[in-house]
CSV table of C-alpha atoms and ligand atoms in Angstrom, one decimal:
chain,number,residue,atom,x,y,z
A,1,UNK,CA,91.3,67.4,134.8
A,2,UNK,CA,91.4,70.3,137.3
A,3,UNK,CA,93.9,73.0,137.2
A,4,UNK,CA,95.4,71.7,140.4
A,5,UNK,CA,95.8,68.2,139.0
A,6,UNK,CA,97.5,69.7,135.9
A,7,UNK,CA,100.1,71.5,138.0
A,8,UNK,CA,100.9,68.4,140.0
A,9,UNK,CA,101.0,66.2,136.8
A,10,UNK,CA,103.4,68.8,135.2
A,11,UNK,CA,105.5,69.0,138.3
A,12,UNK,CA,105.9,65.2,138.6
A,13,UNK,CA,106.4,64.7,134.8
A,14,UNK,CA,109.2,67.3,135.0
A,15,UNK,CA,110.7,65.6,138.1
A,16,UNK,CA,110.6,62.2,136.4
A,17,UNK,CA,112.6,63.6,133.4
A,18,UNK,CA,115.2,65.2,135.8
A,19,UNK,CA,115.5,62.0,137.8
A,20,UNK,CA,116.1,60.0,134.5
A,21,UNK,CA,118.8,62.5,133.5
A,22,UNK,CA,120.5,62.1,136.9
A,23,UNK,CA,120.7,58.3,136.2
A,24,UNK,CA,122.2,59.1,132.7
A,25,UNK,CA,124.9,61.3,134.4
A,26,UNK,CA,125.8,58.5,136.8
A,27,UNK,CA,126.2,56.0,133.9
A,28,UNK,CA,128.5,58.5,132.2
A,29,UNK,CA,130.7,58.8,135.3
A,30,UNK,CA,130.6,54.9,135.8
A,31,UNK,CA,131.8,54.5,132.2
A,32,UNK,CA,134.5,57.0,132.7
A,33,UNK,CA,136.0,55.2,135.7
A,34,UNK,CA,135.7,51.7,134.3
A,35,UNK,CA,135.7,51.0,130.5
A,36,UNK,CA,136.1,54.4,128.8
A,37,UNK,CA,139.0,54.6,126.2
A,38,UNK,CA,141.8,56.6,127.7
A,39,UNK,CA,141.8,59.1,124.8
A,40,UNK,CA,138.2,60.0,125.4
A,41,UNK,CA,138.7,62.0,128.6
A,42,UNK,CA,138.5,65.4,127.1
A,43,UNK,CA,135.4,64.7,125.0
A,44,UNK,CA,133.8,63.1,128.1
A,45,UNK,CA,134.4,66.2,130.1
A,46,UNK,CA,132.4,68.1,127.4
A,47,UNK,CA,129.6,65.6,127.4
A,48,UNK,CA,129.3,65.7,131.2
A,49,UNK,CA,129.3,69.5,131.2
A,50,UNK,CA,126.6,69.7,128.6
A,51,UNK,CA,124.4,67.3,130.5
A,52,UNK,CA,125.1,69.1,133.7
A,53,UNK,CA,123.9,72.3,132.1
A,54,UNK,CA,120.6,70.7,131.1
A,55,UNK,CA,120.0,69.2,134.6
A,56,UNK,CA,120.9,72.5,136.3
A,57,UNK,CA,118.5,74.4,134.0
A,58,UNK,CA,115.7,72.0,134.8
A,59,UNK,CA,116.2,72.5,138.5
A,60,UNK,CA,116.1,76.3,137.8
A,61,UNK,CA,113.0,76.1,135.6
A,62,UNK,CA,110.8,79.1,136.5
A,63,UNK,CA,107.7,77.1,135.8
A,64,UNK,CA,108.5,75.0,138.9
A,65,UNK,CA,107.6,77.8,141.3
A,66,UNK,CA,104.1,78.0,139.8
A,67,UNK,CA,103.6,74.3,139.8
A,68,UNK,CA,104.9,74.0,143.4
A,69,UNK,CA,102.5,76.7,144.5
A,70,UNK,CA,99.5,74.9,143.0
A,71,UNK,CA,100.4,71.2,143.5
A,72,UNK,CA,98.2,69.5,146.2
A,73,UNK,CA,99.7,66.2,147.5
A,74,UNK,CA,97.4,63.3,147.7
A,75,UNK,CA,99.4,61.4,150.4
A,76,UNK,CA,102.6,61.6,152.5
A,77,UNK,CA,104.9,60.3,149.8
A,78,UNK,CA,103.7,62.9,147.4
A,79,UNK,CA,104.1,65.6,150.0
A,80,UNK,CA,107.7,64.5,150.5
A,81,UNK,CA,108.3,64.5,146.8
A,82,UNK,CA,107.0,68.1,146.5
A,83,UNK,CA,109.0,69.2,149.4
A,84,UNK,CA,112.3,67.8,147.9
A,85,UNK,CA,111.6,69.3,144.5
A,86,UNK,CA,111.0,72.7,146.2
A,87,UNK,CA,114.2,72.4,148.2
A,88,UNK,CA,116.3,71.5,145.2
A,89,UNK,CA,114.7,74.3,143.2
A,90,UNK,CA,115.3,76.8,146.1
A,91,UNK,CA,119.0,75.8,146.4
A,92,UNK,CA,119.4,76.1,142.7
A,93,UNK,CA,117.8,79.5,142.3
A,94,UNK,CA,119.6,81.0,145.3
A,95,UNK,CA,122.9,80.2,143.6
A,96,UNK,CA,123.8,82.9,141.0
A,97,UNK,CA,124.4,81.3,137.6
A,98,UNK,CA,127.9,82.5,137.2
A,99,UNK,CA,128.9,81.2,140.6
A,100,UNK,CA,127.3,77.8,139.8
A,101,UNK,CA,129.4,77.7,136.6
A,102,UNK,CA,132.6,78.7,138.3
A,103,UNK,CA,132.0,76.1,141.1
A,104,UNK,CA,131.7,73.4,138.4
A,105,UNK,CA,134.7,74.6,136.6
A,106,UNK,CA,136.9,74.8,139.7
A,107,UNK,CA,135.9,71.5,141.1
A,108,UNK,CA,136.9,69.8,137.9
A,109,UNK,CA,140.2,71.8,137.7
A,110,UNK,CA,140.8,71.3,141.4
A,111,UNK,CA,140.6,67.5,141.2
A,112,UNK,CA,143.2,67.5,138.4
A,113,UNK,CA,145.5,69.7,140.4
A,114,UNK,CA,145.0,67.6,143.5
A,115,UNK,CA,146.1,64.4,141.6
A,116,UNK,CA,149.3,66.2,140.5
A,117,UNK,CA,149.9,67.7,143.9
A,118,UNK,CA,149.5,64.5,145.8
A,119,UNK,CA,151.8,62.7,143.4
A,120,UNK,CA,154.5,65.4,143.8
A,121,UNK,CA,153.9,66.0,147.6
A,122,UNK,CA,153.4,69.6,146.5
A,123,UNK,CA,151.2,71.5,148.9
A,124,UNK,CA,152.3,74.9,147.8
A,125,UNK,CA,151.3,74.1,144.2
A,126,UNK,CA,147.8,73.1,145.3
A,127,UNK,CA,147.1,76.0,147.7
A,128,UNK,CA,146.2,78.6,145.1
A,129,UNK,CA,143.4,76.4,143.6
A,130,UNK,CA,142.2,75.4,147.1
A,131,UNK,CA,142.1,79.0,148.1
A,132,UNK,CA,139.8,79.7,145.2
A,133,UNK,CA,137.6,76.7,145.9
A,134,UNK,CA,137.2,77.7,149.6
A,135,UNK,CA,136.3,81.2,148.6
A,136,UNK,CA,133.7,79.9,146.2
A,137,UNK,CA,132.3,77.5,148.7
A,138,UNK,CA,131.9,80.2,151.3
A,139,UNK,CA,130.1,82.3,148.7
A,140,UNK,CA,127.9,79.5,147.6
A,141,UNK,CA,127.1,78.5,151.2
A,142,UNK,CA,126.2,82.1,152.1
A,143,UNK,CA,124.0,82.4,149.0
A,144,UNK,CA,122.1,79.2,149.7
A,145,UNK,CA,121.9,80.0,153.5
A,146,UNK,CA,120.0,83.2,152.7
A,147,UNK,CA,121.1,84.7,156.0
A,148,UNK,CA,121.7,81.5,157.8
A,149,UNK,CA,124.9,79.7,158.4
A,150,UNK,CA,127.0,79.1,155.3
A,151,UNK,CA,128.5,75.7,156.5
A,152,UNK,CA,124.9,74.5,157.4
A,153,UNK,CA,123.8,75.3,153.9
A,154,UNK,CA,126.7,73.3,152.4
A,155,UNK,CA,126.0,70.4,154.8
A,156,UNK,CA,122.3,70.4,153.8
A,157,UNK,CA,123.3,69.4,150.3
A,158,UNK,CA,124.4,66.0,151.8
A,159,UNK,CA,122.5,65.6,155.1
A,160,UNK,CA,119.4,67.8,155.4
A,161,UNK,CA,117.7,68.6,158.7
A,162,UNK,CA,120.8,68.7,160.9
A,163,UNK,CA,123.1,71.6,161.8
A,164,UNK,CA,126.9,71.6,162.3
A,165,UNK,CA,126.3,72.6,165.9
A,166,UNK,CA,124.2,69.4,166.4
A,167,UNK,CA,126.8,67.3,164.8
A,168,UNK,CA,129.5,69.0,167.0
A,169,UNK,CA,127.5,68.0,170.1
A,170,UNK,CA,127.4,64.4,169.0
A,171,UNK,CA,131.1,64.3,168.2
A,172,UNK,CA,131.9,66.0,171.4
A,173,UNK,CA,130.2,63.2,173.3
A,174,UNK,CA,131.8,60.5,171.2
A,175,UNK,CA,135.3,61.8,171.4
A,176,UNK,CA,136.3,61.0,175.1
A,177,UNK,CA,135.0,57.4,175.0
A,178,UNK,CA,136.6,56.7,171.6
A,179,UNK,CA,140.0,58.2,172.6
A,180,UNK,CA,139.9,56.3,175.9
A,181,UNK,CA,139.1,53.0,174.1
A,182,UNK,CA,141.7,53.5,171.4
A,183,UNK,CA,144.4,54.3,173.9
A,184,UNK,CA,143.6,51.3,176.0
A,185,UNK,CA,143.6,49.0,172.9
A,186,UNK,CA,147.0,50.4,171.7
A,187,UNK,CA,148.5,50.1,175.2
A,188,UNK,CA,147.4,46.5,175.5
A,189,UNK,CA,150.4,45.4,173.4
A,190,UNK,CA,148.4,42.5,171.9
A,191,UNK,CA,149.8,41.4,168.6
A,192,UNK,CA,147.5,40.4,165.8
A,193,UNK,CA,148.6,37.9,163.1
A,194,UNK,CA,148.3,39.2,159.5
A,195,UNK,CA,147.1,37.2,156.6
A,196,UNK,CA,149.7,35.7,154.2
A,197,UNK,CA,149.1,35.0,150.5
A,198,UNK,CA,149.5,35.4,147.6
A,199,UNK,CA,145.8,35.7,147.0
A,200,UNK,CA,145.0,35.1,143.3
A,201,UNK,CA,143.1,37.9,141.6
A,202,UNK,CA,140.5,35.7,139.8
A,203,UNK,CA,139.8,33.8,143.1
A,204,UNK,CA,139.4,37.1,145.0
A,205,UNK,CA,136.9,38.4,142.5
A,206,UNK,CA,134.9,35.1,142.5
A,207,UNK,CA,134.7,35.0,146.3
A,208,UNK,CA,133.9,38.8,146.4
A,209,UNK,CA,131.1,38.4,143.9
A,210,UNK,CA,129.6,35.4,145.9
A,211,UNK,CA,129.8,37.5,149.1
A,212,UNK,CA,128.1,40.5,147.5
A,213,UNK,CA,125.2,38.3,146.4
A,214,UNK,CA,125.0,36.8,150.0
A,215,UNK,CA,124.6,40.4,151.1
A,216,UNK,CA,121.6,40.7,148.7
A,217,UNK,CA,123.2,42.4,145.8
A,218,UNK,CA,121.1,41.6,142.7
A,219,UNK,CA,123.3,40.9,139.8
A,220,UNK,CA,120.3,41.0,137.3
A,221,UNK,CA,120.1,44.8,138.2
A,222,UNK,CA,123.9,45.4,138.8
A,223,UNK,CA,127.4,44.5,137.9
A,224,UNK,CA,130.8,44.5,139.5
A,225,UNK,CA,133.7,46.0,137.6
A,226,UNK,CA,137.3,47.0,138.5
A,227,UNK,CA,138.1,50.7,139.0
A,228,UNK,CA,140.8,52.7,140.8
A,229,UNK,CA,138.5,53.7,143.6
A,230,UNK,CA,135.6,51.5,144.7
A,231,UNK,CA,132.2,53.2,144.3
A,232,UNK,CA,128.5,52.4,143.9
A,233,UNK,CA,126.5,54.2,141.1
A,234,UNK,CA,122.9,54.4,140.0
A,235,UNK,CA,119.5,53.8,141.5
A,236,UNK,CA,116.6,51.4,141.0
A,237,UNK,CA,117.0,48.8,138.2
A,238,UNK,CA,120.6,49.6,137.4
A,239,UNK,CA,123.0,49.9,140.3
A,240,UNK,CA,126.6,49.1,139.6
A,241,UNK,CA,129.6,48.7,142.0
A,242,UNK,CA,133.3,48.7,141.4
A,243,UNK,CA,136.2,47.2,143.3
A,244,UNK,CA,139.9,46.8,143.2
A,245,UNK,CA,142.2,43.9,143.9
A,246,UNK,CA,145.6,43.6,145.7
A,247,UNK,CA,147.2,40.2,145.5
A,248,UNK,CA,148.9,40.7,148.9
A,249,UNK,CA,145.7,41.8,150.7
A,250,UNK,CA,142.4,40.1,150.0
A,251,UNK,CA,140.5,42.0,152.8
A,252,UNK,CA,140.7,45.3,150.9
A,253,UNK,CA,138.8,43.9,147.9
A,254,UNK,CA,136.3,41.9,150.1
A,255,UNK,CA,135.5,44.7,152.6
A,256,UNK,CA,135.3,47.5,150.1
A,257,UNK,CA,132.9,45.4,148.1
A,258,UNK,CA,130.8,44.6,151.1
A,259,UNK,CA,130.7,48.3,151.8
A,260,UNK,CA,129.6,49.3,148.3
A,261,UNK,CA,127.1,46.4,148.3
A,262,UNK,CA,125.5,48.2,151.3
A,263,UNK,CA,125.2,51.4,149.3
A,264,UNK,CA,124.0,49.5,146.1
A,265,UNK,CA,121.4,47.3,148.1
A,266,UNK,CA,119.9,50.5,149.5
A,267,UNK,CA,119.4,51.8,145.9
A,268,UNK,CA,118.2,48.5,144.6
A,269,UNK,CA,115.6,48.1,147.4
A,270,UNK,CA,113.9,51.4,147.1
A,271,UNK,CA,110.2,50.9,146.4
A,272,UNK,CA,109.8,50.4,142.7
A,273,UNK,CA,106.8,52.8,142.8
A,274,UNK,CA,109.4,55.6,143.5
A,275,UNK,CA,111.7,54.6,140.5
A,276,UNK,CA,112.8,57.6,138.4
A,277,UNK,CA,111.3,60.2,140.8
A,278,UNK,CA,112.9,62.4,143.4
A,279,UNK,CA,112.0,59.7,146.1
A,280,UNK,CA,113.7,56.9,144.1
A,281,UNK,CA,117.1,57.1,145.8
A,282,UNK,CA,118.8,57.1,149.2
A,283,UNK,CA,117.6,59.9,151.3
A,284,UNK,CA,120.9,61.4,152.5
A,285,UNK,CA,124.6,60.6,152.5
A,286,UNK,CA,124.5,59.8,156.3
A,287,UNK,CA,121.7,57.3,155.9
A,288,UNK,CA,123.6,55.8,152.9
A,289,UNK,CA,126.7,55.4,154.8
A,290,UNK,CA,124.8,53.7,157.6
A,291,UNK,CA,123.9,51.0,155.2
A,292,UNK,CA,127.4,50.5,153.8
A,293,UNK,CA,128.9,50.6,157.3
A,294,UNK,CA,126.5,48.2,158.9
A,295,UNK,CA,127.0,45.7,156.0
A,296,UNK,CA,130.8,46.2,156.2
A,297,UNK,CA,131.3,46.5,160.0
A,298,UNK,CA,128.6,45.3,162.3
A,299,UNK,CA,127.6,42.4,160.0
A,300,UNK,CA,130.7,41.8,157.8
A,301,UNK,CA,133.5,42.3,160.5
A,302,UNK,CA,131.4,40.6,163.2
A,303,UNK,CA,132.7,37.4,164.9
A,304,UNK,CA,129.8,35.3,163.6
A,305,UNK,CA,130.2,36.1,159.9
A,306,UNK,CA,134.0,36.0,160.1
A,307,UNK,CA,133.7,32.4,161.2
A,308,UNK,CA,131.8,31.6,158.0
A,309,UNK,CA,134.1,33.7,155.8
A,310,UNK,CA,137.3,32.1,157.3
A,311,UNK,CA,136.0,28.7,155.9
A,312,UNK,CA,135.3,30.3,152.5
A,313,UNK,CA,138.8,31.9,152.5
A,314,UNK,CA,140.4,28.5,153.2
A,315,UNK,CA,138.5,26.8,150.5
A,316,UNK,CA,139.4,29.5,147.9
A,317,UNK,CA,143.1,30.1,148.9
A,318,UNK,CA,144.2,27.2,151.1
A,319,UNK,CA,146.5,28.3,154.0
A,320,UNK,CA,145.9,32.0,154.5
A,321,UNK,CA,148.5,32.4,157.3
A,322,UNK,CA,146.2,32.5,160.3
A,323,UNK,CA,145.4,29.3,162.2
A,324,UNK,CA,141.7,29.6,163.0
A,325,UNK,CA,138.5,31.7,162.8
A,326,UNK,CA,139.4,33.7,166.0
A,327,UNK,CA,142.8,34.7,164.5
A,328,UNK,CA,141.0,35.6,161.3
A,329,UNK,CA,138.5,37.8,163.1
A,330,UNK,CA,141.3,39.5,164.9
A,331,UNK,CA,143.2,40.2,161.7
A,332,UNK,CA,140.0,41.6,160.1
A,333,UNK,CA,139.6,44.0,163.0
A,334,UNK,CA,143.2,44.9,163.7
A,335,UNK,CA,143.5,48.3,165.4
A,336,UNK,CA,146.6,50.2,164.1
A,337,UNK,CA,147.8,53.8,164.0
A,338,UNK,CA,147.6,54.8,160.3
A,339,UNK,CA,147.6,58.0,158.4
A,340,UNK,CA,145.0,57.2,155.8
A,341,UNK,CA,141.3,57.6,156.6
A,342,UNK,CA,140.1,55.0,154.1
A,343,UNK,CA,142.4,52.3,155.5
A,344,UNK,CA,141.6,53.0,159.2
A,345,UNK,CA,139.9,50.7,161.6
A,346,UNK,CA,136.5,51.3,163.3
A,347,UNK,CA,138.1,53.1,166.2
A,348,UNK,CA,140.4,55.5,164.4
A,349,UNK,CA,138.0,56.2,161.6
A,350,UNK,CA,135.8,58.7,163.5
A,351,UNK,CA,138.7,60.6,164.8
A,352,UNK,CA,139.8,61.1,161.1
A,353,UNK,CA,136.3,62.5,160.4
A,354,UNK,CA,136.2,64.8,163.5
A,355,UNK,CA,139.4,66.4,162.5
A,356,UNK,CA,138.3,67.1,158.9
A,357,UNK,CA,135.0,68.4,160.2
A,358,UNK,CA,136.6,70.9,162.6
A,359,UNK,CA,139.1,72.0,159.9
A,360,UNK,CA,136.6,72.5,157.1
A,361,UNK,CA,134.2,74.4,159.4
A,362,UNK,CA,137.0,76.7,160.3
A,363,UNK,CA,138.0,77.2,156.7
A,364,UNK,CA,134.4,78.2,155.7
A,365,UNK,CA,133.9,80.4,158.8
A,366,UNK,CA,137.1,82.2,157.9
A,367,UNK,CA,138.8,81.2,161.2
A,368,UNK,CA,141.5,79.3,159.4
A,369,UNK,CA,143.4,80.6,156.4
A,370,UNK,CA,144.0,78.1,153.6
A,371,UNK,CA,147.8,78.9,153.9
A,372,UNK,CA,147.7,77.6,157.5
A,373,UNK,CA,145.8,74.4,156.8
A,374,UNK,CA,148.8,72.1,156.4
A,375,UNK,CA,150.2,73.2,159.8
A,376,UNK,CA,146.8,72.9,161.4
A,377,UNK,CA,146.2,69.4,159.9
A,378,UNK,CA,149.7,68.2,161.0
A,379,UNK,CA,149.3,69.6,164.6
A,380,UNK,CA,145.9,68.1,165.1
A,381,UNK,CA,146.8,64.8,163.6
A,382,UNK,CA,149.8,64.4,165.9
A,383,UNK,CA,147.7,65.4,168.9
A,384,UNK,CA,144.9,62.8,168.0
A,385,UNK,CA,146.9,60.0,166.6
A,386,UNK,CA,150.2,60.3,168.4
A,387,UNK,CA,152.5,60.3,165.3
A,388,UNK,CA,153.7,63.1,163.1
A,389,UNK,CA,152.5,63.3,159.5
A,390,UNK,CA,155.4,62.2,157.3
A,391,UNK,CA,154.3,63.5,153.9
A,392,UNK,CA,151.3,65.6,152.5
A,393,UNK,CA,150.0,62.5,150.6
A,394,UNK,CA,149.5,60.9,154.1
A,395,UNK,CA,148.2,64.2,155.4
A,396,UNK,CA,146.0,67.0,154.1
A,397,UNK,CA,146.4,65.8,150.4
A,398,UNK,CA,145.0,62.3,151.0
A,399,UNK,CA,141.4,62.9,150.3
A,400,UNK,CA,139.8,64.1,147.1
A,401,UNK,CA,136.8,65.9,148.7
A,402,UNK,CA,138.1,69.5,149.2
A,403,UNK,CA,139.7,69.6,145.8
A,404,UNK,CA,136.3,68.7,144.4
A,405,UNK,CA,134.5,71.3,146.4
A,406,UNK,CA,132.8,68.8,148.7
A,407,UNK,CA,132.6,70.8,151.9
A,408,UNK,CA,130.0,69.6,154.4
A,409,UNK,CA,130.4,66.0,153.2
A,410,UNK,CA,132.9,64.6,155.7
A,411,UNK,CA,130.7,64.6,158.8
A,412,UNK,CA,128.1,62.4,157.0
A,413,UNK,CA,130.6,59.5,157.2
A,414,UNK,CA,130.5,59.5,161.1
A,415,UNK,CA,126.9,60.3,161.2
A,416,UNK,CA,126.4,57.1,159.2
A,417,UNK,CA,128.4,55.2,161.8
A,418,UNK,CA,126.2,56.7,164.5
A,419,UNK,CA,123.0,55.7,162.5
A,420,UNK,CA,124.5,52.2,161.9
A,421,UNK,CA,125.0,51.8,165.6
A,422,UNK,CA,121.4,52.6,166.3
A,423,UNK,CA,120.1,50.3,163.6
A,424,UNK,CA,122.2,47.4,164.6
A,425,UNK,CA,121.0,47.6,168.2
A,426,UNK,CA,117.4,47.6,167.0
A,427,UNK,CA,118.1,44.8,164.5
A,428,UNK,CA,119.6,42.5,167.3
A,429,UNK,CA,116.6,43.1,169.4
A,430,UNK,CA,114.2,42.2,166.6
A,431,UNK,CA,116.2,39.2,165.3
A,432,UNK,CA,117.1,36.8,168.2
A,433,UNK,CA,118.6,34.2,165.8
A,434,UNK,CA,120.9,36.7,164.2
A,435,UNK,CA,124.2,35.4,165.4
A,436,UNK,CA,123.4,31.8,164.3
A,437,UNK,CA,122.3,33.0,160.9
A,438,UNK,CA,125.4,35.1,160.4
A,439,UNK,CA,127.6,32.2,161.5
A,440,UNK,CA,126.2,30.1,158.7
A,441,UNK,CA,126.8,32.9,156.2
A,442,UNK,CA,123.1,33.6,156.0
A,443,UNK,CA,122.7,37.4,155.7
A,444,UNK,CA,119.1,37.1,154.5
A,445,UNK,CA,117.2,38.0,157.7
A,446,UNK,CA,119.6,40.9,158.5
A,447,UNK,CA,119.5,42.4,155.0
A,448,UNK,CA,115.7,41.9,154.8
A,449,UNK,CA,115.3,43.8,158.1
A,450,UNK,CA,117.3,46.7,156.6
A,451,UNK,CA,115.4,46.6,153.3
A,452,UNK,CA,112.1,46.7,155.2
A,453,UNK,CA,113.0,49.3,157.9
A,454,UNK,CA,115.2,51.6,155.9
A,455,UNK,CA,115.9,51.0,152.2
A,456,UNK,CA,112.5,50.6,150.7
A,457,UNK,CA,111.5,54.1,151.9
A,458,UNK,CA,114.0,55.8,149.6
A,459,UNK,CA,113.6,59.5,150.1
A,460,UNK,CA,109.9,59.3,151.0
A,461,UNK,CA,110.7,60.0,154.7
A,462,UNK,CA,113.2,62.6,156.0
A,463,UNK,CA,116.6,61.2,157.1
A,464,UNK,CA,116.1,61.4,160.8
A,465,UNK,CA,112.6,60.0,160.5
A,466,UNK,CA,113.9,57.0,158.7
A,467,UNK,CA,116.4,56.2,161.5
A,468,UNK,CA,113.9,57.0,164.3
A,469,UNK,CA,111.1,54.9,162.9
A,470,UNK,CA,113.4,52.0,162.2
A,471,UNK,CA,114.9,52.0,165.7
A,472,UNK,CA,111.9,53.2,167.8
A,473,UNK,CA,114.4,55.7,169.5
A,474,UNK,CA,116.1,59.0,168.8
A,475,UNK,CA,119.4,59.3,167.0
A,476,UNK,CA,122.2,59.0,169.6
A,477,UNK,CA,125.8,57.9,169.6
A,478,UNK,CA,125.4,55.6,172.6
A,479,UNK,CA,124.7,52.3,170.7
A,480,UNK,CA,127.7,52.8,168.5
A,481,UNK,CA,130.0,53.4,171.4
A,482,UNK,CA,128.6,50.5,173.4
A,483,UNK,CA,129.1,48.2,170.4
A,484,UNK,CA,132.7,49.4,169.8
A,485,UNK,CA,133.6,49.1,173.6
A,486,UNK,CA,132.2,45.6,173.7
A,487,UNK,CA,133.8,44.4,170.5
A,488,UNK,CA,137.3,45.9,170.9
A,489,UNK,CA,137.3,45.4,174.6
A,490,UNK,CA,136.9,41.7,174.0
A,491,UNK,CA,139.3,41.5,171.1
A,492,UNK,CA,142.1,43.3,173.0
A,493,UNK,CA,141.3,42.2,176.5
A,494,UNK,CA,140.8,45.8,177.7
B,501,ZN,ZN1,130.5,54.7,151.6
């Protein structure tokens, strides 16, 4: 074996071990949110911290620099793998060890404080810890940017190869059309019937599991459990999702599960050859969100699939309070002014994201003081949504992200919507029978198209390349806005 082969073998063996430990970490978190005994929380925090130390040390391993310098890729996938390992290593070594430890400590402390503050509607009690987190994030961003823009460096941890300025341009073009459409829909005065239950918990879970499998979720390599917040966890052969049930509202359980199924299907469909390597997972948060969103919205909330789902709902629950499939479709897509991002409709959702993106960029740039955040949030919300924020839990305390140190994460949600818009346009062009298939509850061709065009590649191609090759066009907001205008224009007669 040549010296070169040895370096690459060593590099890849090291990467495989790190990828396996990443999966172990996800299993620990999954367990914590689902079945862990309540009294085990403190011990679990120690277990997670110990494993995190091991994983971080592996990414910092000084031998990586030598192996990386010598490793010669044999093909494009190996080149991609080497580049990711180098990028992860570069980000890790640019972050001073004491700063990394402090970031981890504050993000765990911050989430605890946020839970208390949100419950007590206590912004003042949360500000000192948020102030510390923002200061640490600015420092971390600056360290990782190595002379570049701090926010861009944070963003790159979730969506590589795009800058905040590029995202701001896309959002700037989206905003006028979105606001105009939302205003016309709200001014239409059209009333939408809401579903009436009750909706039995066991029946909801049974229907939800059936729907997840229709969307291609493989229960031999996954499972669905209950948790406070729906999430997807794991890659490859073990990808689990969680859901939650509200007996008054079956749509929450159904659509959050379809959303998480999109995330999970992406992870399950990555080429098995990449399993337990740096390539064996979704390539970025934005591309991940494109899969969850297209499953949930373009497919799951589309008129054709809603027709099939209405029949299933009636079989499962009897009379659900709406007379026909059209009324059910309208209920599923009801546009309403709301305060909470995670409960918002397809039109308001991106406005929530744009607002958070602008505020967090200003915080990291130092243009907005943490002490002024609540006022800035409330002013912006009223300007964008037309109603004043009644309480912090419906305002700046509603999301966990900032308390957990996740700065640069929010814009990837809307980027995911933009990618989903591009992908859906391409899918419809490729699959002329799509509407008929969806109307009979057959998601097979649609999900197979996504598995082939996007999911199987894992991280073997860069995020933008995945979308561009799947669609044959560049990434643009046009298809998403065309889709929204057509859908909600028809629903609301505007
Ligand atoms: Zn998601």
